[in-house]
């Protein structure tokens, strides 16, 4: 009889320990990034225009020299996360530069996409963090069936919270506007043919109108409608071919050739999604012969057997967002089968998925 290989068992346990510790301490990556952004480290290093030594960084930050080793360790974890690179300056000296993939573009240059503290800020606010403490209770107690963990934590829905807490609302709008700028840029390139063929587009739940503005500027002959709740569009300035319209997408959507739904449906449960989709179908129905369609920009979670077709980071981002939607708003990230069911329930006959937006895809829905 073969005896259990004790060395093997110990090594498995040690590996297990690494895995569990690594996973449970991952929040430190987010918190370290938050700190670096609040200290304005990316901007300072970028403006230095050459690899910046630790001593130079300490001086620029105006922090006490006794914290030099701590700053070195903060920078080391951020290098490990891929935000910065340490470059050799001389035999004995290293300097920090911002990693090209980190996209910390200058906030002063409006033509560049600004991925900075405004993008990360809402993610690390109490509104995003506190509801997780309620998740176990939410799973276990029947009485919370009709609530989200967010509602348990704050006694109001996430949308009410954004309306009441001015700062949180502003951070949220800024953060989605950054994403809209990024995706808007891709859209005017990748969807050029669609926008050149149609006369009007309504951005349903378009927030403060960033995506609409980009589309309106790129296609001056296109009539753009940015449609969102009253408190979101209130005070926004319209232009030649862009109007901001207040309303409730569950009641009615302004008619247009194309209804755009970017990052909307993942906020809602299936029943609510079917209602929104039906309103969008009504809005584009009369344009059926003129290229009328609904354009959805959302995640399509790959089923497990196809998991290897997307890279690990993309897949993990989709799953993290799925959990966030569950906890915050009772929404979800959907796989193709789930999307197909929603489309059929809303009365659509045909759809096409094109994965052109990083972790998200373009889904075209034909009435
Ligand atoms: C996640 S944001 C997406 C914003 C924008 N589409 C984007 O991706 O940049 C969701 C948007 O839906 C809007 N919204 C929520 N409920 C709505 C409703 N009943 N009618 C219209 N818009 C609504 C919110 O105000 C918010 O601007």
mmCIF file of C-alpha atoms and ligand atoms in Angstrom:
data_model
loop_
_atom_site.group_PDB
_atom_site.id
_atom_site.type_symbol
_atom_site.label_atom_id
_atom_site.label_comp_id
_atom_site.label_asym_id
_atom_site.label_seq_id
_atom_site.Cartn_x
_atom_site.Cartn_y
_atom_site.Cartn_z
ATOM 1 C CA UNK A 1 0.000 0.000 0.000
ATOM 2 C CA UNK A 2 1.275 3.438 -0.955
ATOM 3 C CA UNK A 3 1.694 5.860 1.919
ATOM 4 C CA UNK A 4 0.349 9.396 1.492
ATOM 5 C CA UNK A 5 3.099 11.638 0.259
ATOM 6 C CA UNK A 6 3.407 14.071 3.137
ATOM 7 C CA UNK A 7 5.628 16.447 1.237
ATOM 8 C CA UNK A 8 3.040 16.710 -1.522
ATOM 9 C CA UNK A 9 0.242 17.367 0.969
ATOM 10 C CA UNK A 10 2.230 20.104 2.701
ATOM 11 C CA UNK A 11 3.083 21.753 -0.582
ATOM 12 C CA UNK A 12 -0.623 21.701 -1.600
ATOM 13 C CA UNK A 13 -1.555 23.338 1.691
ATOM 14 C CA UNK A 14 1.118 25.991 1.311
ATOM 15 C CA UNK A 15 -0.098 26.755 -2.219
ATOM 16 C CA UNK A 16 -3.659 26.922 -0.924
ATOM 17 C CA UNK A 17 -2.581 29.400 1.715
ATOM 18 C CA UNK A 18 -0.969 31.628 -0.926
ATOM 19 C CA UNK A 19 -4.127 31.512 -3.038
ATOM 20 C CA UNK A 20 -6.500 32.373 -0.185
ATOM 21 C CA UNK A 21 -4.318 35.178 1.154
ATOM 22 C CA UNK A 22 -3.762 36.576 -2.315
ATOM 23 C CA UNK A 23 -7.492 36.656 -3.106
ATOM 24 C CA UNK A 24 -8.604 38.062 0.230
ATOM 25 C CA UNK A 25 -6.023 40.846 0.231
ATOM 26 C CA UNK A 26 -6.812 42.015 -3.311
ATOM 27 C CA UNK A 27 -8.754 45.015 -2.014
ATOM 28 C CA UNK A 28 -5.338 46.465 -1.133
ATOM 29 C CA UNK A 29 -4.638 46.883 -4.855
ATOM 30 C CA UNK A 30 -7.742 49.070 -5.198
ATOM 31 C CA UNK A 31 -7.056 51.036 -2.046
ATOM 32 C CA UNK A 32 -3.423 51.640 -3.017
ATOM 33 C CA UNK A 33 -4.553 52.953 -6.390
ATOM 34 C CA UNK A 34 -7.090 55.207 -4.692
ATOM 35 C CA UNK A 35 -4.353 56.631 -2.470
ATOM 36 C CA UNK A 36 -1.992 57.189 -5.428
ATOM 37 C CA UNK A 37 -4.708 59.011 -7.339
ATOM 38 C CA UNK A 38 -5.623 61.208 -4.388
ATOM 39 C CA UNK A 39 -1.945 62.049 -3.949
ATOM 40 C CA UNK A 40 -1.911 62.894 -7.675
ATOM 41 C CA UNK A 41 1.101 60.608 -8.226
ATOM 42 C CA UNK A 42 0.370 59.694 -11.896
ATOM 43 C CA UNK A 43 0.038 63.356 -12.895
ATOM 44 C CA UNK A 44 3.201 64.353 -10.962
ATOM 45 C CA UNK A 45 5.273 61.577 -12.540
ATOM 46 C CA UNK A 46 3.877 62.308 -15.993
ATOM 47 C CA UNK A 47 4.615 66.032 -15.715
ATOM 48 C CA UNK A 48 8.181 65.262 -14.631
ATOM 49 C CA UNK A 49 8.828 64.210 -18.247
ATOM 50 C CA UNK A 50 11.651 61.821 -17.245
ATOM 51 C CA UNK A 51 11.926 58.828 -14.916
ATOM 52 C CA UNK A 52 11.315 60.252 -11.418
ATOM 53 C CA UNK A 53 13.400 59.054 -8.507
ATOM 54 C CA UNK A 54 11.879 58.268 -5.128
ATOM 55 C CA UNK A 55 13.597 61.338 -3.631
ATOM 56 C CA UNK A 56 12.155 63.565 -6.340
ATOM 57 C CA UNK A 57 8.713 62.086 -5.809
ATOM 58 C CA UNK A 58 8.886 62.682 -2.049
ATOM 59 C CA UNK A 59 9.851 66.326 -2.625
ATOM 60 C CA UNK A 60 7.123 66.838 -5.220
ATOM 61 C CA UNK A 61 4.515 65.307 -2.911
ATOM 62 C CA UNK A 62 5.728 67.390 0.031
ATOM 63 C CA UNK A 63 5.664 64.407 2.378
ATOM 64 C CA UNK A 64 7.960 63.738 5.305
ATOM 65 C CA UNK A 65 11.236 61.991 4.402
ATOM 66 C CA UNK A 66 10.628 59.459 7.184
ATOM 67 C CA UNK A 67 7.901 57.987 4.924
ATOM 68 C CA UNK A 68 10.389 57.304 2.071
ATOM 69 C CA UNK A 69 10.367 53.549 2.603
ATOM 70 C CA UNK A 70 6.569 53.475 2.831
ATOM 71 C CA UNK A 71 6.240 55.425 -0.409
ATOM 72 C CA UNK A 72 8.705 52.992 -2.014
ATOM 73 C CA UNK A 73 6.435 50.118 -0.937
ATOM 74 C CA UNK A 74 3.288 51.857 -2.199
ATOM 75 C CA UNK A 75 5.002 52.378 -5.568
ATOM 76 C CA UNK A 76 6.170 48.745 -5.579
ATOM 77 C CA UNK A 77 2.617 47.382 -5.253
ATOM 78 C CA UNK A 78 1.426 49.809 -7.936
ATOM 79 C CA UNK A 79 4.227 48.636 -10.252
ATOM 80 C CA UNK A 80 3.125 45.087 -9.520
ATOM 81 C CA UNK A 81 -0.438 46.040 -10.523
ATOM 82 C CA UNK A 82 0.862 47.446 -13.800
ATOM 83 C CA UNK A 83 0.259 51.169 -13.236
ATOM 84 C CA UNK A 84 3.909 52.257 -13.156
ATOM 85 C CA UNK A 85 7.267 50.991 -14.400
ATOM 86 C CA UNK A 86 10.630 51.312 -12.642
ATOM 87 C CA UNK A 87 13.330 52.326 -15.115
ATOM 88 C CA UNK A 88 17.068 52.347 -14.698
ATOM 89 C CA UNK A 89 18.493 55.900 -14.660
ATOM 90 C CA UNK A 90 22.104 55.090 -13.752
ATOM 91 C CA UNK A 91 24.071 52.256 -12.165
ATOM 92 C CA UNK A 92 22.567 52.947 -8.732
ATOM 93 C CA UNK A 93 19.398 54.782 -9.529
ATOM 94 C CA UNK A 94 15.906 53.786 -10.654
ATOM 95 C CA UNK A 95 13.105 56.149 -11.656
ATOM 96 C CA UNK A 96 9.321 55.788 -11.967
ATOM 97 C CA UNK A 97 7.363 56.281 -15.165
ATOM 98 C CA UNK A 98 3.669 55.770 -15.797
ATOM 99 C CA UNK A 99 3.024 52.466 -17.596
ATOM 100 C CA UNK A 100 1.689 53.088 -21.118
ATOM 101 C CA UNK A 101 -1.200 50.682 -20.533
ATOM 102 C CA UNK A 102 -2.336 52.563 -17.407
ATOM 103 C CA UNK A 103 -3.844 55.396 -19.528
ATOM 104 C CA UNK A 104 -3.354 58.160 -16.986
ATOM 105 C CA UNK A 105 -3.660 60.861 -19.610
ATOM 106 C CA UNK A 106 -3.252 64.490 -18.725
ATOM 107 C CA UNK A 107 -6.459 65.937 -17.339
ATOM 108 C CA UNK A 108 -5.616 69.282 -18.911
ATOM 109 C CA UNK A 109 -5.739 68.028 -22.475
ATOM 110 C CA UNK A 110 -9.443 67.689 -23.205
ATOM 111 C CA UNK A 111 -8.800 65.720 -26.394
ATOM 112 C CA UNK A 112 -7.351 62.875 -24.367
ATOM 113 C CA UNK A 113 -9.424 60.402 -22.482
ATOM 114 C CA UNK A 114 -9.212 61.128 -18.797
ATOM 115 C CA UNK A 115 -8.895 57.996 -16.752
ATOM 116 C CA UNK A 116 -8.134 59.254 -13.294
ATOM 117 C CA UNK A 117 -9.582 59.601 -9.849
ATOM 118 C CA UNK A 118 -13.090 60.356 -11.166
ATOM 119 C CA UNK A 119 -13.248 56.867 -12.638
ATOM 120 C CA UNK A 120 -12.066 55.138 -9.495
ATOM 121 C CA UNK A 121 -13.707 57.441 -6.948
ATOM 122 C CA UNK A 122 -17.239 55.966 -6.974
ATOM 123 C CA UNK A 123 -15.878 52.430 -6.865
ATOM 124 C CA UNK A 124 -14.195 52.997 -3.534
ATOM 125 C CA UNK A 125 -16.855 55.182 -1.890
ATOM 126 C CA UNK A 126 -18.886 53.804 1.053
ATOM 127 C CA UNK A 127 -21.818 53.386 -1.354
ATOM 128 C CA UNK A 128 -19.896 50.693 -3.213
ATOM 129 C CA UNK A 129 -18.169 49.154 -0.211
ATOM 130 C CA UNK A 130 -20.702 49.132 2.664
ATOM 131 C CA UNK A 131 -23.395 46.934 1.010
ATOM 132 C CA UNK A 132 -20.988 43.946 0.977
ATOM 133 C CA UNK A 133 -21.314 43.727 4.760
ATOM 134 C CA UNK A 134 -25.004 42.931 4.244
ATOM 135 C CA UNK A 135 -24.581 40.230 1.607
ATOM 136 C CA UNK A 136 -24.677 37.206 3.957
ATOM 137 C CA UNK A 137 -27.742 38.502 5.800
ATOM 138 C CA UNK A 138 -29.357 39.210 2.422
ATOM 139 C CA UNK A 139 -28.802 35.620 1.280
ATOM 140 C CA UNK A 140 -30.096 34.111 4.498
ATOM 141 C CA UNK A 141 -33.172 36.183 5.325
ATOM 142 C CA UNK A 142 -36.444 35.775 3.437
ATOM 143 C CA UNK A 143 -37.585 39.249 4.495
ATOM 144 C CA UNK A 144 -34.937 40.865 2.257
ATOM 145 C CA UNK A 145 -36.102 39.128 -0.938
ATOM 146 C CA UNK A 146 -37.373 42.354 -2.476
ATOM 147 C CA UNK A 147 -34.344 44.422 -1.482
ATOM 148 C CA UNK A 148 -30.759 44.735 -2.639
ATOM 149 C CA UNK A 149 -27.868 44.629 -0.149
ATOM 150 C CA UNK A 150 -27.431 48.326 -1.041
ATOM 151 C CA UNK A 151 -30.993 49.053 0.098
ATOM 152 C CA UNK A 152 -30.364 47.163 3.335
ATOM 153 C CA UNK A 153 -27.301 49.292 3.981
ATOM 154 C CA UNK A 154 -28.725 52.699 3.005
ATOM 155 C CA UNK A 155 -32.524 52.292 3.314
ATOM 156 C CA UNK A 156 -32.985 53.626 -0.216
ATOM 157 C CA UNK A 157 -32.288 52.485 -3.764
ATOM 158 C CA UNK A 158 -28.953 53.277 -5.396
ATOM 159 C CA UNK A 159 -30.713 55.671 -7.806
ATOM 160 C CA UNK A 160 -32.386 57.566 -4.937
ATOM 161 C CA UNK A 161 -29.018 57.724 -3.196
ATOM 162 C CA UNK A 162 -27.396 59.278 -6.265
ATOM 163 C CA UNK A 163 -30.171 61.866 -6.391
ATOM 164 C CA UNK A 164 -29.957 62.733 -2.687
ATOM 165 C CA UNK A 165 -26.177 62.616 -2.166
ATOM 166 C CA UNK A 166 -24.940 65.365 -4.432
ATOM 167 C CA UNK A 167 -21.270 64.341 -4.284
ATOM 168 C CA UNK A 168 -21.982 60.689 -5.011
ATOM 169 C CA UNK A 169 -24.241 61.691 -7.910
ATOM 170 C CA UNK A 170 -21.562 63.959 -9.358
ATOM 171 C CA UNK A 171 -18.834 61.314 -9.015
ATOM 172 C CA UNK A 172 -21.088 58.745 -10.658
ATOM 173 C CA UNK A 173 -21.962 61.022 -13.589
ATOM 174 C CA UNK A 174 -18.305 61.966 -14.082
ATOM 175 C CA UNK A 175 -17.231 58.356 -14.001
ATOM 176 C CA UNK A 176 -19.807 57.185 -16.571
ATOM 177 C CA UNK A 177 -19.012 60.239 -18.714
ATOM 178 C CA UNK A 178 -15.380 59.090 -18.901
ATOM 179 C CA UNK A 179 -16.517 55.689 -20.050
ATOM 180 C CA UNK A 180 -18.943 57.289 -22.507
ATOM 181 C CA UNK A 181 -16.073 59.314 -23.958
ATOM 182 C CA UNK A 182 -13.998 56.198 -24.465
ATOM 183 C CA UNK A 183 -16.828 54.118 -25.944
ATOM 184 C CA UNK A 184 -18.198 57.108 -27.926
ATOM 185 C CA UNK A 185 -14.795 57.406 -29.635
ATOM 186 C CA UNK A 186 -14.835 53.732 -30.596
ATOM 187 C CA UNK A 187 -18.466 53.930 -31.667
ATOM 188 C CA UNK A 188 -18.045 56.760 -34.185
ATOM 189 C CA UNK A 189 -15.294 54.736 -35.826
ATOM 190 C CA UNK A 190 -16.748 51.215 -35.650
ATOM 191 C CA UNK A 191 -20.403 52.151 -36.225
ATOM 192 C CA UNK A 192 -19.788 54.879 -38.836
ATOM 193 C CA UNK A 193 -21.819 53.097 -41.531
ATOM 194 C CA UNK A 194 -24.871 52.815 -39.271
ATOM 195 C CA UNK A 195 -24.805 56.478 -38.216
ATOM 196 C CA UNK A 196 -24.284 57.669 -41.788
ATOM 197 C CA UNK A 197 -27.393 55.809 -42.928
ATOM 198 C CA UNK A 198 -29.838 57.029 -40.285
ATOM 199 C CA UNK A 199 -31.399 60.391 -39.410
ATOM 200 C CA UNK A 200 -31.900 60.205 -35.657
ATOM 201 C CA UNK A 201 -30.644 58.456 -32.540
ATOM 202 C CA UNK A 202 -31.879 58.491 -28.941
ATOM 203 C CA UNK A 203 -29.421 57.645 -26.179
ATOM 204 C CA UNK A 204 -31.688 56.065 -23.560
ATOM 205 C CA UNK A 205 -30.338 56.736 -20.042
ATOM 206 C CA UNK A 206 -27.579 58.746 -21.705
ATOM 207 C CA UNK A 207 -26.564 60.468 -18.449
ATOM 208 C CA UNK A 208 -25.147 63.948 -18.971
ATOM 209 C CA UNK A 209 -24.983 63.375 -22.729
ATOM 210 C CA UNK A 210 -21.295 62.656 -23.359
ATOM 211 C CA UNK A 211 -21.875 59.859 -25.885
ATOM 212 C CA UNK A 212 -24.622 61.864 -27.644
ATOM 213 C CA UNK A 213 -22.314 64.865 -27.853
ATOM 214 C CA UNK A 214 -19.550 62.797 -29.474
ATOM 215 C CA UNK A 215 -21.983 61.270 -31.980
ATOM 216 C CA UNK A 216 -23.618 64.656 -32.696
ATOM 217 C CA UNK A 217 -20.234 66.277 -33.385
ATOM 218 C CA UNK A 218 -19.052 63.440 -35.618
ATOM 219 C CA UNK A 219 -22.289 63.297 -37.638
ATOM 220 C CA UNK A 220 -23.674 66.843 -37.994
ATOM 221 C CA UNK A 221 -26.623 65.641 -40.108
ATOM 222 C CA UNK A 222 -27.795 63.271 -37.393
ATOM 223 C CA UNK A 223 -30.450 64.415 -34.888
ATOM 224 C CA UNK A 224 -29.388 63.252 -31.425
ATOM 225 C CA UNK A 225 -31.558 63.000 -28.335
ATOM 226 C CA UNK A 226 -30.007 62.465 -24.936
ATOM 227 C CA UNK A 227 -32.746 60.992 -22.756
ATOM 228 C CA UNK A 228 -32.475 60.603 -18.979
ATOM 229 C CA UNK A 229 -34.220 61.394 -15.703
ATOM 230 C CA UNK A 230 -35.139 65.018 -15.035
ATOM 231 C CA UNK A 231 -32.512 65.690 -12.339
ATOM 232 C CA UNK A 232 -29.779 64.322 -14.645
ATOM 233 C CA UNK A 233 -30.563 66.369 -17.768
ATOM 234 C CA UNK A 234 -31.765 69.468 -15.933
ATOM 235 C CA UNK A 235 -29.642 72.495 -16.966
ATOM 236 C CA UNK A 236 -27.746 70.713 -19.773
ATOM 237 C CA UNK A 237 -27.217 72.842 -22.868
ATOM 238 C CA UNK A 238 -28.565 71.648 -26.191
ATOM 239 C CA UNK A 239 -26.795 72.322 -29.499
ATOM 240 C CA UNK A 240 -27.640 72.428 -33.209
ATOM 241 C CA UNK A 241 -28.269 68.678 -33.522
ATOM 242 C CA UNK A 242 -28.437 67.573 -29.882
ATOM 243 C CA UNK A 243 -31.320 67.946 -27.437
ATOM 244 C CA UNK A 244 -31.583 66.731 -23.859
ATOM 245 C CA UNK A 245 -34.974 65.280 -23.018
ATOM 246 C CA UNK A 246 -36.188 64.363 -19.536
ATOM 247 C CA UNK A 247 -38.347 61.304 -19.003
ATOM 248 C CA UNK A 248 -38.749 57.798 -17.689
ATOM 249 C CA UNK A 249 -37.652 54.963 -19.984
ATOM 250 C CA UNK A 250 -40.193 52.645 -18.336
ATOM 251 C CA UNK A 251 -43.006 54.916 -19.556
ATOM 252 C CA UNK A 252 -41.934 55.971 -23.078
ATOM 253 C CA UNK A 253 -38.810 56.551 -25.158
ATOM 254 C CA UNK A 254 -38.670 59.409 -27.708
ATOM 255 C CA UNK A 255 -39.014 58.026 -31.262
ATOM 256 C CA UNK A 256 -35.822 57.776 -33.355
ATOM 257 C CA UNK A 257 -34.262 55.509 -35.996
ATOM 258 C CA UNK A 258 -31.880 54.056 -33.444
ATOM 259 C CA UNK A 259 -32.280 53.644 -29.691
ATOM 260 C CA UNK A 260 -28.938 53.328 -27.944
ATOM 261 C CA UNK A 261 -28.752 51.554 -24.590
ATOM 262 C CA UNK A 262 -25.259 51.817 -23.226
ATOM 263 C CA UNK A 263 -24.677 50.267 -19.819
ATOM 264 C CA UNK A 264 -28.374 50.418 -18.941
ATOM 265 C CA UNK A 265 -29.797 46.898 -18.994
ATOM 266 C CA UNK A 266 -27.224 45.413 -16.602
ATOM 267 C CA UNK A 267 -28.716 47.729 -13.934
ATOM 268 C CA UNK A 268 -32.091 45.987 -14.054
ATOM 269 C CA UNK A 269 -33.680 42.580 -13.497
ATOM 270 C CA UNK A 270 -35.123 40.567 -16.386
ATOM 271 C CA UNK A 271 -38.670 41.828 -15.991
ATOM 272 C CA UNK A 272 -37.542 45.460 -15.936
ATOM 273 C CA UNK A 273 -35.249 44.888 -18.952
ATOM 274 C CA UNK A 274 -38.143 43.496 -20.988
ATOM 275 C CA UNK A 275 -40.167 46.643 -20.174
ATOM 276 C CA UNK A 276 -37.291 48.948 -21.259
ATOM 277 C CA UNK A 277 -36.722 46.921 -24.426
ATOM 278 C CA UNK A 278 -40.415 47.086 -25.321
ATOM 279 C CA UNK A 279 -40.362 50.894 -24.948
ATOM 280 C CA UNK A 280 -37.255 51.007 -27.185
ATOM 281 C CA UNK A 281 -38.909 48.744 -29.752
ATOM 282 C CA UNK A 282 -41.872 51.131 -29.891
ATOM 283 C CA UNK A 283 -39.459 54.041 -30.377
ATOM 284 C CA UNK A 284 -37.729 52.505 -33.425
ATOM 285 C CA UNK A 285 -40.651 50.485 -34.857
ATOM 286 C CA UNK A 286 -41.641 53.051 -37.496
ATOM 287 C CA UNK A 287 -38.013 53.139 -38.774
ATOM 288 C CA UNK A 288 -37.983 49.397 -39.482
ATOM 289 C CA UNK A 289 -37.385 49.947 -43.187
ATOM 290 C CA UNK A 290 -34.819 52.717 -42.629
ATOM 291 C CA UNK A 291 -32.220 50.831 -40.616
ATOM 292 C CA UNK A 292 -34.234 51.067 -37.408
ATOM 293 C CA UNK A 293 -32.714 49.087 -34.561
ATOM 294 C CA UNK A 294 -31.762 49.080 -30.907
ATOM 295 C CA UNK A 295 -28.024 49.229 -30.220
ATOM 296 C CA UNK A 296 -27.011 47.783 -26.876
ATOM 297 C CA UNK A 297 -23.542 48.133 -25.404
ATOM 298 C CA UNK A 298 -23.167 45.572 -22.653
ATOM 299 C CA UNK A 299 -21.171 42.599 -21.443
ATOM 300 C CA UNK A 300 -21.937 39.199 -22.936
ATOM 301 C CA UNK A 301 -20.521 36.800 -20.375
ATOM 302 C CA UNK A 302 -18.928 33.827 -22.090
ATOM 303 C CA UNK A 303 -20.225 30.444 -20.971
ATOM 304 C CA UNK A 304 -17.648 28.397 -19.078
ATOM 305 C CA UNK A 305 -16.716 26.204 -22.059
ATOM 306 C CA UNK A 306 -15.797 29.334 -24.069
ATOM 307 C CA UNK A 307 -14.055 30.998 -21.143
ATOM 308 C CA UNK A 308 -10.617 30.443 -22.633
ATOM 309 C CA UNK A 309 -11.505 32.549 -25.673
ATOM 310 C CA UNK A 310 -11.369 35.752 -23.614
ATOM 311 C CA UNK A 311 -8.389 36.713 -21.536
ATOM 312 C CA UNK A 312 -8.474 36.154 -17.804
ATOM 313 C CA UNK A 313 -8.664 39.841 -16.879
ATOM 314 C CA UNK A 314 -11.633 40.467 -19.198
ATOM 315 C CA UNK A 315 -13.493 37.468 -17.823
ATOM 316 C CA UNK A 316 -12.775 38.485 -14.221
ATOM 317 C CA UNK A 317 -13.894 42.083 -14.898
ATOM 318 C CA UNK A 318 -17.201 40.767 -16.264
ATOM 319 C CA UNK A 319 -17.757 38.583 -13.208
ATOM 320 C CA UNK A 320 -16.803 41.356 -10.765
ATOM 321 C CA UNK A 321 -19.230 43.738 -12.454
ATOM 322 C CA UNK A 322 -21.896 41.053 -12.281
ATOM 323 C CA UNK A 323 -21.502 40.840 -8.500
ATOM 324 C CA UNK A 324 -21.483 44.639 -8.237
ATOM 325 C CA UNK A 325 -24.763 44.859 -10.143
ATOM 326 C CA UNK A 326 -26.308 42.192 -7.910
ATOM 327 C CA UNK A 327 -25.357 44.008 -4.722
ATOM 328 C CA UNK A 328 -25.992 47.581 -5.829
ATOM 329 C CA UNK A 329 -29.066 47.550 -8.014
ATOM 330 C CA UNK A 330 -30.337 43.988 -8.375
ATOM 331 C CA UNK A 331 -29.076 43.838 -11.969
ATOM 332 C CA UNK A 332 -26.781 41.336 -13.676
ATOM 333 C CA UNK A 333 -24.276 40.720 -16.454
ATOM 334 C CA UNK A 334 -25.829 38.234 -18.917
ATOM 335 C CA UNK A 335 -24.608 35.453 -21.168
ATOM 336 C CA UNK A 336 -25.890 35.060 -24.722
ATOM 337 C CA UNK A 337 -28.641 32.651 -23.757
ATOM 338 C CA UNK A 338 -29.985 35.078 -21.146
ATOM 339 C CA UNK A 339 -29.820 37.979 -23.590
ATOM 340 C CA UNK A 340 -31.603 35.916 -26.265
ATOM 341 C CA UNK A 341 -34.450 35.161 -23.841
ATOM 342 C CA UNK A 342 -34.896 38.861 -22.970
ATOM 343 C CA UNK A 343 -34.952 39.841 -26.651
ATOM 344 C CA UNK A 344 -37.541 37.186 -27.471
ATOM 345 C CA UNK A 345 -39.693 38.196 -24.474
ATOM 346 C CA UNK A 346 -39.600 41.818 -25.654
ATOM 347 C CA UNK A 347 -40.762 40.763 -29.140
ATOM 348 C CA UNK A 348 -37.566 41.131 -31.162
ATOM 349 C CA UNK A 349 -36.924 38.647 -33.940
ATOM 350 C CA UNK A 350 -33.211 38.980 -34.680
ATOM 351 C CA UNK A 351 -29.999 40.106 -33.003
ATOM 352 C CA UNK A 352 -26.298 40.315 -33.798
ATOM 353 C CA UNK A 353 -23.426 40.412 -31.299
ATOM 354 C CA UNK A 354 -20.107 42.071 -32.190
ATOM 355 C CA UNK A 355 -17.416 42.101 -29.459
ATOM 356 C CA UNK A 356 -15.816 45.493 -30.185
ATOM 357 C CA UNK A 357 -15.784 47.300 -26.841
ATOM 358 C CA UNK A 358 -13.193 45.483 -24.705
ATOM 359 C CA UNK A 359 -15.094 43.584 -22.033
ATOM 360 C CA UNK A 360 -18.377 44.683 -23.635
ATOM 361 C CA UNK A 361 -20.019 43.970 -26.987
ATOM 362 C CA UNK A 362 -22.284 45.761 -29.420
ATOM 363 C CA UNK A 363 -25.632 43.955 -29.647
ATOM 364 C CA UNK A 364 -27.848 45.057 -32.514
ATOM 365 C CA UNK A 365 -31.507 44.258 -32.136
ATOM 366 C CA UNK A 366 -33.887 44.399 -35.045
ATOM 367 C CA UNK A 367 -37.609 45.049 -34.488
HETATM 368 C C1 LIG B 1 -24.985 53.379 -15.633
HETATM 369 S S1 LIG B 1 -25.649 54.891 -16.135
HETATM 370 C C2 LIG B 1 -25.273 54.847 -17.851
HETATM 371 C C3 LIG B 1 -25.140 56.194 -18.469
HETATM 372 C C4 LIG B 1 -24.762 56.160 -19.945
HETATM 373 N N1 LIG B 1 -25.680 55.380 -20.742
HETATM 374 C C5 LIG B 1 -23.361 55.660 -20.115
HETATM 375 O O1 LIG B 1 -23.143 54.469 -20.234
HETATM 376 O O2 LIG B 1 -22.453 56.486 -20.118
HETATM 377 C C6 LIG B 1 -27.381 54.601 -16.071
HETATM 378 C C7 LIG B 1 -28.219 55.809 -16.452
HETATM 379 O O3 LIG B 1 -29.606 55.441 -16.465
HETATM 380 C C8 LIG B 1 -30.356 56.548 -16.003
HETATM 381 N N2 LIG B 1 -31.692 56.112 -15.571
HETATM 382 C C9 LIG B 1 -32.027 55.411 -14.453
HETATM 383 N N3 LIG B 1 -33.356 55.214 -14.406
HETATM 384 C C10 LIG B 1 -33.874 55.799 -15.519
HETATM 385 C C11 LIG B 1 -35.206 55.942 -16.040
HETATM 386 N N4 LIG B 1 -36.248 55.404 -15.389
HETATM 387 N N5 LIG B 1 -35.378 56.612 -17.194
HETATM 388 C C12 LIG B 1 -34.327 57.155 -17.856
HETATM 389 N N6 LIG B 1 -33.033 57.045 -17.414
HETATM 390 C C13 LIG B 1 -32.817 56.386 -16.264
HETATM 391 C C14 LIG B 1 -29.505 57.057 -14.862
HETATM 392 O O4 LIG B 1 -29.863 58.372 -14.493
HETATM 393 C C15 LIG B 1 -28.100 56.951 -15.466
HETATM 394 O O5 LIG B 1 -27.720 58.125 -16.130
#
